[in-house]
PDB file of C-alpha atoms and ligand atoms in Angstrom:
ATOM      1  CA  MET A 296       4.356  16.667   0.624  1.00 50.00           C
ATOM      2  CA  THR A 297       1.818  18.367   2.838  1.00 73.00           C
ATOM      3  CA  GLY A 298      -1.423  16.485   2.223  1.00 93.00           C
ATOM      4  CA  HIS A 299      -2.382  13.130   3.681  1.00 98.00           C
ATOM      5  CA  TYR A 300      -2.944   9.937   1.743  1.00 98.00           C
ATOM      6  CA  ILE A 301      -5.476   7.547   3.322  1.00 98.00           C
ATOM      7  CA  ALA A 302      -6.227   4.214   1.647  1.00 98.00           C
ATOM      8  CA  PHE A 303      -8.992   1.731   2.452  1.00 98.00           C
ATOM      9  CA  GLU A 304      -8.149  -1.924   2.047  1.00 98.00           C
ATOM     10  CA  GLY A 305      -9.712  -5.311   2.587  1.00 97.00           C
ATOM     11  CA  ILE A 306     -11.126  -8.333   0.806  1.00 96.00           C
ATOM     12  CA  GLU A 307     -14.422  -8.231  -1.108  1.00 91.00           C
ATOM     13  CA  GLY A 308     -17.575  -7.215   0.721  1.00 91.00           C
ATOM     14  CA  THR A 309     -16.113  -5.201   3.594  1.00 93.00           C
ATOM     15  CA  GLY A 310     -18.037  -2.007   2.774  1.00 93.00           C
ATOM     16  CA  LYS A 311     -14.874  -0.032   2.082  1.00 95.00           C
ATOM     17  CA  SER A 312     -16.312   1.915  -0.868  1.00 95.00           C
ATOM     18  CA  THR A 313     -19.187   3.177   1.293  1.00 96.00           C
ATOM     19  CA  ILE A 314     -16.903   4.076   4.187  1.00 98.00           C
ATOM     20  CA  ALA A 315     -14.346   5.758   1.882  1.00 98.00           C
ATOM     21  CA  ALA A 316     -17.080   7.923   0.338  1.00 98.00           C
ATOM     22  CA  ARG A 317     -18.395   8.820   3.769  1.00 98.00           C
ATOM     23  CA  LEU A 318     -14.933   9.790   5.025  1.00 98.00           C
ATOM     24  CA  ALA A 319     -14.320  11.996   1.986  1.00 98.00           C
ATOM     25  CA  THR A 320     -17.640  13.799   2.547  1.00 98.00           C
ATOM     26  CA  HIS A 321     -16.978  14.117   6.269  1.00 98.00           C
ATOM     27  CA  LEU A 322     -13.578  15.738   5.651  1.00 97.00           C
ATOM     28  CA  GLU A 323     -14.967  18.053   2.964  1.00 97.00           C
ATOM     29  CA  GLN A 324     -17.639  19.235   5.394  1.00 97.00           C
ATOM     30  CA  ARG A 325     -14.800  20.261   7.673  1.00 95.00           C
ATOM     31  CA  GLY A 326     -13.225  22.421   4.996  1.00 96.00           C
ATOM     32  CA  ILE A 327     -10.603  19.941   3.805  1.00 97.00           C
ATOM     33  CA  ASP A 328      -9.825  19.729   0.101  1.00 97.00           C
ATOM     34  CA  VAL A 329     -10.197  16.019  -0.693  1.00 98.00           C
ATOM     35  CA  LEU A 330      -9.373  14.003  -3.796  1.00 98.00           C
ATOM     36  CA  ARG A 331     -11.297  10.743  -3.880  1.00 98.00           C
ATOM     37  CA  VAL A 332      -9.935   7.944  -6.062  1.00 97.00           C
ATOM     38  CA  ARG A 333     -10.412   4.249  -6.658  1.00 96.00           C
ATOM     39  CA  GLU A 334      -8.054   1.561  -7.895  1.00 97.00           C
ATOM     40  CA  PRO A 335      -7.744   0.259 -10.461  1.00 96.00           C
ATOM     41  CA  GLY A 336      -8.856   3.321 -12.424  1.00 95.00           C
ATOM     42  CA  GLY A 337      -9.246   6.993 -11.656  1.00 95.00           C
ATOM     43  CA  THR A 338      -7.669   8.214 -14.906  1.00 97.00           C
ATOM     44  CA  ALA A 339      -8.671   7.678 -18.556  1.00 97.00           C
ATOM     45  CA  THR A 340      -5.764   5.261 -19.047  1.00 98.00           C
ATOM     46  CA  GLY A 341      -6.412   3.588 -15.705  1.00 98.00           C
ATOM     47  CA  GLU A 342     -10.107   3.026 -16.482  1.00 97.00           C
ATOM     48  CA  ARG A 343      -9.148   1.304 -19.744  1.00 97.00           C
ATOM     49  CA  ILE A 344      -6.716  -0.920 -17.870  1.00 98.00           C
ATOM     50  CA  ARG A 345      -9.444  -1.566 -15.273  1.00 96.00           C
ATOM     51  CA  HIS A 346     -11.670  -2.929 -17.992  1.00 96.00           C
ATOM     52  CA  VAL A 347      -8.959  -5.353 -19.166  1.00 96.00           C
ATOM     53  CA  LEU A 348      -8.281  -6.452 -15.603  1.00 96.00           C
ATOM     54  CA  LEU A 349     -11.836  -6.955 -14.368  1.00 94.00           C
ATOM     55  CA  ASP A 350     -13.794  -8.143 -17.394  1.00 93.00           C
ATOM     56  CA  PRO A 351     -15.113 -11.551 -16.221  1.00 89.00           C
ATOM     57  CA  GLY A 352     -14.651 -12.930 -19.750  1.00 90.00           C
ATOM     58  CA  GLY A 353     -11.003 -11.897 -19.999  1.00 90.00           C
ATOM     59  CA  SER A 354      -7.841 -13.947 -19.695  1.00 94.00           C
ATOM     60  CA  VAL A 355      -4.956 -12.314 -17.834  1.00 96.00           C
ATOM     61  CA  ALA A 356      -1.859 -14.230 -16.689  1.00 97.00           C
ATOM     62  CA  PRO A 357      -0.738 -13.658 -13.057  1.00 97.00           C
ATOM     63  CA  TRP A 358       2.284 -11.451 -13.816  1.00 98.00           C
ATOM     64  CA  SER A 359       0.405  -9.635 -16.549  1.00 98.00           C
ATOM     65  CA  GLU A 360      -2.263  -8.915 -13.943  1.00 98.00           C
ATOM     66  CA  ALA A 361       0.290  -7.604 -11.428  1.00 98.00           C
ATOM     67  CA  LEU A 362       1.960  -5.376 -14.025  1.00 98.00           C
ATOM     68  CA  LEU A 363      -1.342  -3.978 -15.312  1.00 98.00           C
ATOM     69  CA  PHE A 364      -2.412  -3.045 -11.767  1.00 98.00           C
ATOM     70  CA  ALA A 365       1.001  -1.407 -11.295  1.00 98.00           C
ATOM     71  CA  ALA A 366       0.630   0.463 -14.605  1.00 98.00           C
ATOM     72  CA  ALA A 367      -2.819   1.822 -13.731  1.00 98.00           C
ATOM     73  CA  ARG A 368      -1.491   2.885 -10.322  1.00 98.00           C
ATOM     74  CA  ALA A 369       1.584   4.612 -11.758  1.00 98.00           C
ATOM     75  CA  GLN A 370      -0.694   6.620 -14.043  1.00 98.00           C
ATOM     76  CA  LEU A 371      -2.904   7.613 -11.112  1.00 98.00           C
ATOM     77  CA  ALA A 372       0.119   8.647  -9.027  1.00 98.00           C
ATOM     78  CA  HIS A 373       1.516  10.702 -11.897  1.00 98.00           C
ATOM     79  CA  GLU A 374      -1.703  12.404 -12.971  1.00 98.00           C
ATOM     80  CA  LEU A 375      -3.680  12.838  -9.793  1.00 98.00           C
ATOM     81  CA  VAL A 376      -2.426  11.587  -6.430  1.00 98.00           C
ATOM     82  CA  GLY A 377       1.111  13.034  -6.557  1.00 98.00           C
ATOM     83  CA  PRO A 378      -0.010  16.507  -7.706  1.00 98.00           C
ATOM     84  CA  ALA A 379      -2.857  16.558  -5.149  1.00 98.00           C
ATOM     85  CA  LEU A 380      -0.566  15.707  -2.237  1.00 98.00           C
ATOM     86  CA  ARG A 381       1.986  18.290  -3.339  1.00 97.00           C
ATOM     87  CA  ARG A 382      -0.783  20.909  -3.283  1.00 97.00           C
ATOM     88  CA  GLY A 383      -1.730  19.929   0.259  1.00 97.00           C
ATOM     89  CA  ARG A 384      -4.929  18.081  -0.631  1.00 98.00           C
ATOM     90  CA  TRP A 385      -5.985  14.951   1.216  1.00 98.00           C
ATOM     91  CA  VAL A 386      -6.422  11.792  -0.826  1.00 98.00           C
ATOM     92  CA  VAL A 387      -8.994   9.166   0.149  1.00 98.00           C
ATOM     93  CA  SER A 388      -8.532   6.022  -1.885  1.00 98.00           C
ATOM     94  CA  ASP A 389     -10.571   2.894  -2.354  1.00 97.00           C
ATOM     95  CA  ARG A 390      -7.633   0.392  -2.545  1.00 98.00           C
ATOM     96  CA  SER A 391      -3.934   1.064  -3.161  1.00 98.00           C
ATOM     97  CA  VAL A 392      -0.596  -0.662  -3.751  1.00 98.00           C
ATOM     98  CA  TYR A 393      -1.386  -2.836  -0.709  1.00 98.00           C
ATOM     99  CA  SER A 394      -4.181  -4.548  -2.694  1.00 98.00           C
ATOM    100  CA  SER A 395      -1.556  -5.659  -5.185  1.00 98.00           C
ATOM    101  CA  LEU A 396       0.703  -6.967  -2.417  1.00 98.00           C
ATOM    102  CA  ALA A 397      -2.210  -8.938  -0.932  1.00 98.00           C
ATOM    103  CA  TYR A 398      -4.058 -10.110  -4.087  1.00 98.00           C
ATOM    104  CA  GLN A 399      -1.202 -10.645  -6.539  1.00 98.00           C
ATOM    105  CA  GLY A 400       1.612 -11.159  -4.009  1.00 98.00           C
ATOM    106  CA  GLY A 401      -0.367 -13.287  -1.547  1.00 98.00           C
ATOM    107  CA  GLY A 402      -3.480 -14.524  -3.379  1.00 97.00           C
ATOM    108  CA  ARG A 403      -1.806 -15.344  -6.689  1.00 98.00           C
ATOM    109  CA  GLY A 404       1.392 -16.376  -4.918  1.00 98.00           C
ATOM    110  CA  LEU A 405       3.713 -14.022  -6.819  1.00 98.00           C
ATOM    111  CA  GLY A 406       5.387 -12.887  -3.592  1.00 98.00           C
ATOM    112  CA  MET A 407       4.753  -9.656  -1.747  1.00 98.00           C
ATOM    113  CA  ALA A 408       8.341  -8.401  -2.070  1.00 98.00           C
ATOM    114  CA  GLU A 409       8.381  -9.108  -5.822  1.00 98.00           C
ATOM    115  CA  VAL A 410       5.094  -7.309  -6.386  1.00 98.00           C
ATOM    116  CA  LYS A 411       6.255  -4.381  -4.261  1.00 98.00           C
ATOM    117  CA  SER A 412       9.402  -4.083  -6.362  1.00 98.00           C
ATOM    118  CA  VAL A 413       7.444  -3.673  -9.612  1.00 98.00           C
ATOM    119  CA  ASN A 414       5.130  -1.064  -8.085  1.00 98.00           C
ATOM    120  CA  ALA A 415       7.636   1.095  -6.248  1.00 98.00           C
ATOM    121  CA  PRO A 416       9.366   2.725  -9.268  1.00 98.00           C
ATOM    122  CA  GLY A 417       6.061   4.089 -10.592  1.00 98.00           C
ATOM    123  CA  LEU A 418       5.056   5.506  -7.230  1.00 98.00           C
ATOM    124  CA  ARG A 419       8.230   6.724  -5.501  1.00 96.00           C
ATOM    125  CA  GLU A 420       7.044   8.907  -2.596  1.00 96.00           C
ATOM    126  CA  VAL A 421       3.360   8.624  -3.554  1.00 98.00           C
ATOM    127  CA  TRP A 422       2.627   5.950  -0.961  1.00 98.00           C
ATOM    128  CA  PRO A 423      -0.338   5.700   1.451  1.00 98.00           C
ATOM    129  CA  GLU A 424       0.401   7.258   4.799  1.00 98.00           C
ATOM    130  CA  MET A 425      -2.521   5.575   6.589  1.00 98.00           C
ATOM    131  CA  VAL A 426      -4.011   2.263   5.458  1.00 98.00           C
ATOM    132  CA  ILE A 427      -7.372   1.410   6.987  1.00 98.00           C
ATOM    133  CA  LEU A 428      -7.788  -2.335   6.739  1.00 98.00           C
ATOM    134  CA  LEU A 429     -11.427  -3.365   7.043  1.00 98.00           C
ATOM    135  CA  ARG A 430     -11.088  -6.888   8.328  1.00 98.00           C
ATOM    136  CA  LEU A 431     -13.618  -9.579   7.534  1.00 96.00           C
ATOM    137  CA  ASP A 432     -13.540 -13.351   7.116  1.00 94.00           C
ATOM    138  CA  ALA A 433     -13.580 -14.595   3.530  1.00 93.00           C
ATOM    139  CA  ALA A 434     -16.915 -16.448   3.641  1.00 91.00           C
ATOM    140  CA  THR A 435     -18.783 -13.422   5.049  1.00 92.00           C
ATOM    141  CA  GLY A 436     -17.142 -11.115   2.517  1.00 91.00           C
ATOM    142  CA  LEU A 437     -18.051 -13.327  -0.430  1.00 90.00           C
ATOM    143  CA  ALA A 438     -21.629 -13.698   0.792  1.00 88.00           C
ATOM    144  CA  ARG A 439     -21.969  -9.893   0.856  1.00 90.00           C
ATOM    145  CA  GLN A 440     -20.532  -9.441  -2.627  1.00 87.00           C
ATOM    146  CA  GLU A 441     -23.092  -8.203  -5.169  1.00 84.00           C
ATOM    147  CA  ASP A 442     -21.606  -8.202  -8.657  1.00 85.00           C
ATOM    148  CA  PRO A 443     -18.302 -10.093  -8.705  1.00 85.00           C
ATOM    149  CA  ASP A 444     -15.612  -9.132 -11.265  1.00 88.00           C
ATOM    150  CA  ARG A 445     -12.922 -11.427 -12.763  1.00 88.00           C
ATOM    151  CA  ILE A 446     -10.962 -11.403  -9.504  1.00 88.00           C
ATOM    152  CA  GLY A 447     -14.008 -11.354  -7.226  1.00 84.00           C
ATOM    153  CA  ILE A 448     -15.223 -14.647  -8.719  1.00 86.00           C
ATOM    154  CA  GLU A 449     -12.225 -16.462  -7.239  1.00 91.00           C
ATOM    155  CA  GLY A 450     -13.366 -18.687  -4.408  1.00 90.00           C
ATOM    156  CA  VAL A 451     -13.096 -18.661  -0.660  1.00 93.00           C
ATOM    157  CA  GLU A 452      -9.615 -20.226  -0.690  1.00 95.00           C
ATOM    158  CA  PHE A 453      -8.192 -17.346  -2.742  1.00 96.00           C
ATOM    159  CA  GLN A 454      -9.960 -14.745  -0.580  1.00 96.00           C
ATOM    160  CA  THR A 455      -8.613 -16.408   2.555  1.00 97.00           C
ATOM    161  CA  LYS A 456      -5.049 -16.123   1.216  1.00 97.00           C
ATOM    162  CA  VAL A 457      -5.641 -12.461   0.375  1.00 98.00           C
ATOM    163  CA  GLY A 458      -6.995 -11.826   3.880  1.00 97.00           C
ATOM    164  CA  GLN A 459      -3.979 -13.529   5.450  1.00 98.00           C
ATOM    165  CA  ALA A 460      -1.645 -11.405   3.333  1.00 98.00           C
ATOM    166  CA  PHE A 461      -3.423  -8.226   4.492  1.00 98.00           C
ATOM    167  CA  ASP A 462      -3.059  -9.369   8.117  1.00 98.00           C
ATOM    168  CA  GLU A 463       0.648  -9.986   7.572  1.00 98.00           C
ATOM    169  CA  LEU A 464       1.120  -6.551   6.015  1.00 98.00           C
ATOM    170  CA  ALA A 465      -0.685  -4.920   8.949  1.00 98.00           C
ATOM    171  CA  ASP A 466       1.407  -6.841  11.494  1.00 98.00           C
ATOM    172  CA  GLN A 467       4.630  -5.813   9.765  1.00 98.00           C
ATOM    173  CA  ASP A 468       3.738  -2.129   9.610  1.00 98.00           C
ATOM    174  CA  PRO A 469       1.644  -1.126  12.642  1.00 98.00           C
ATOM    175  CA  ALA A 470       2.551   2.569  12.299  1.00 98.00           C
ATOM    176  CA  ARG A 471       0.836   2.737   8.896  1.00 98.00           C
ATOM    177  CA  PHE A 472      -2.020   0.262   9.324  1.00 98.00           C
ATOM    178  CA  VAL A 473      -5.231   0.743  11.247  1.00 98.00           C
ATOM    179  CA  VAL A 474      -7.199  -2.496  11.534  1.00 98.00           C
ATOM    180  CA  VAL A 475     -10.974  -2.187  11.904  1.00 98.00           C
ATOM    181  CA  ASP A 476     -13.320  -5.135  12.395  1.00 97.00           C
ATOM    182  CA  ALA A 477     -15.793  -4.972   9.488  1.00 96.00           C
ATOM    183  CA  ALA A 478     -18.025  -7.807  10.689  1.00 95.00           C
ATOM    184  CA  GLY A 479     -20.299  -5.442  12.624  1.00 90.00           C
ATOM    185  CA  ASP A 480     -22.794  -2.943  11.263  1.00 92.00           C
ATOM    186  CA  LEU A 481     -21.621  -0.124   9.014  1.00 94.00           C
ATOM    187  CA  GLU A 482     -22.294   2.487  11.693  1.00 96.00           C
ATOM    188  CA  SER A 483     -19.844   0.990  14.177  1.00 96.00           C
ATOM    189  CA  VAL A 484     -17.244   0.547  11.411  1.00 97.00           C
ATOM    190  CA  TRP A 485     -17.702   4.214  10.516  1.00 98.00           C
ATOM    191  CA  LYS A 486     -17.336   5.386  14.127  1.00 97.00           C
ATOM    192  CA  SER A 487     -14.108   3.468  14.511  1.00 98.00           C
ATOM    193  CA  VAL A 488     -12.704   4.786  11.203  1.00 98.00           C
ATOM    194  CA  VAL A 489     -13.471   8.420  11.962  1.00 97.00           C
ATOM    195  CA  ALA A 490     -12.019   8.092  15.481  1.00 98.00           C
ATOM    196  CA  HIS A 491      -8.752   6.756  14.052  1.00 98.00           C
ATOM    197  CA  VAL A 492      -8.466   9.440  11.385  1.00 98.00           C
ATOM    198  CA  GLU A 493      -9.316  12.322  13.714  1.00 97.00           C
ATOM    199  CA  GLY A 494      -7.114  10.833  16.423  1.00 96.00           C
ATOM    200  CA  ARG A 495      -4.179  11.084  14.067  1.00 96.00           C
ATOM    201  CA  TRP A 496      -5.057  14.379  12.380  1.00 95.00           C
ATOM    202  CA  PRO A 497      -7.481  16.448  14.444  1.00 91.00           C
ATOM    203  CA  VAL A 498      -9.930  18.302  12.188  1.00 85.00           C
ATOM    204  CA  SER A 499     -12.257  20.989  13.415  1.00 71.00           C
ATOM    205  CA  SER A 500     -15.847  21.216  12.299  1.00 58.00           C
ATOM    206  CA  THR A 501     -16.802  24.222  10.180  1.00 48.00           C
ATOM    207  CA  THR A 502     -20.485  23.321  10.238  1.00 44.00           C
TER     208      THR A 502
HETATM  209  P1  LIG B 832     -12.751  -2.984  -6.503  1.00 76.71           P
HETATM  210  O1  LIG B 832     -13.164  -2.117  -7.632  1.00 76.71           O
HETATM  211  O2  LIG B 832     -12.352  -2.352  -5.225  1.00 76.71           O
HETATM  212  O3  LIG B 832     -13.905  -4.046  -6.301  1.00 76.71           O
HETATM  213  P2  LIG B 832     -14.616  -4.502  -4.988  1.00 76.71           P
HETATM  214  O4  LIG B 832     -15.391  -3.318  -4.535  1.00 76.71           O
HETATM  215  O5  LIG B 832     -15.475  -5.624  -5.500  1.00 76.71           O
HETATM  216  O6  LIG B 832     -13.596  -4.948  -4.002  1.00 76.71           O
HETATM  217  O7  LIG B 832     -11.522  -3.893  -6.935  1.00 76.71           O
HETATM  218  C1  LIG B 832     -11.594  -4.637  -8.068  1.00 76.71           C
HETATM  219  C2  LIG B 832     -10.959  -5.985  -7.906  1.00 76.71           C
HETATM  220  O8  LIG B 832      -9.565  -5.911  -8.188  1.00 76.71           O
HETATM  221  C3  LIG B 832     -11.096  -6.607  -6.551  1.00 76.71           C
HETATM  222  O9  LIG B 832     -11.430  -7.962  -6.765  1.00 76.71           O
HETATM  223  C4  LIG B 832      -9.704  -6.519  -5.970  1.00 76.71           C
HETATM  224  C5  LIG B 832      -8.828  -6.550  -7.182  1.00 76.71           C
HETATM  225  N1  LIG B 832      -7.527  -5.861  -7.060  1.00 76.71           N
HETATM  226  C6  LIG B 832      -6.355  -6.612  -7.166  1.00 76.71           C
HETATM  227  O10 LIG B 832      -6.390  -7.837  -7.310  1.00 76.71           O
HETATM  228  N2  LIG B 832      -5.158  -5.962  -7.113  1.00 76.71           N
HETATM  229  C7  LIG B 832      -5.065  -4.610  -6.984  1.00 76.71           C
HETATM  230  O11 LIG B 832      -3.954  -4.051  -6.946  1.00 76.71           O
HETATM  231  C8  LIG B 832      -6.288  -3.852  -6.895  1.00 76.71           C
HETATM  232  C9  LIG B 832      -6.238  -2.358  -6.763  1.00 76.71           C
HETATM  233  C10 LIG B 832      -7.490  -4.517  -6.939  1.00 76.71           C
END
């Protein structure tokens, strides 16, 4: 593996999609070949699974939910992320396996170790190298949310559990996690993100 796999994580409303897109563009402007993906989804199969998972009218049992997220992710790793990394591309992802550990493991109470064990076989070495956790309190995140999906409509108690699980994951793995306060304006979040990424992997400007 020669590329780098960077994943953005956090509860709802942290601005991670905007920041992930901006990072991908920033890297591309510096001559880096970037694959940008989002989870769940990113492949034809994954987008179909996404629909099942997020349709606000749907009914999905907790373990069914965890396994469907794992299935969509295994497809993405097989079709896109694994091949990209092997070719030396950088991958910038909106969410990753750590969302499953936090939402299904922590939020739904399935257990982080249990959820990790059903994801790992489909991913093997295709695992985020840097996880940028955009940290925000649950009430602020929910207030910022625009169009909640089946999981986003869960209340503040669920989001708080998810946030706590993310904090625990970051504490356990400080070499992989970068924690950025997302309560401030987007510009200061961006500055912090880019400083962390370029601090780890210096990139030179081609513009
Ligand atoms: P996303 O498309 O990132 O939506 P948002 O931008 O609103 O955060 O994620 C969709 C939802 O799926 C979101 O509520 C988080 C949830 N999710 C999980 O519960 N587990 C997972 O493994 C993933 C990837 C997402």
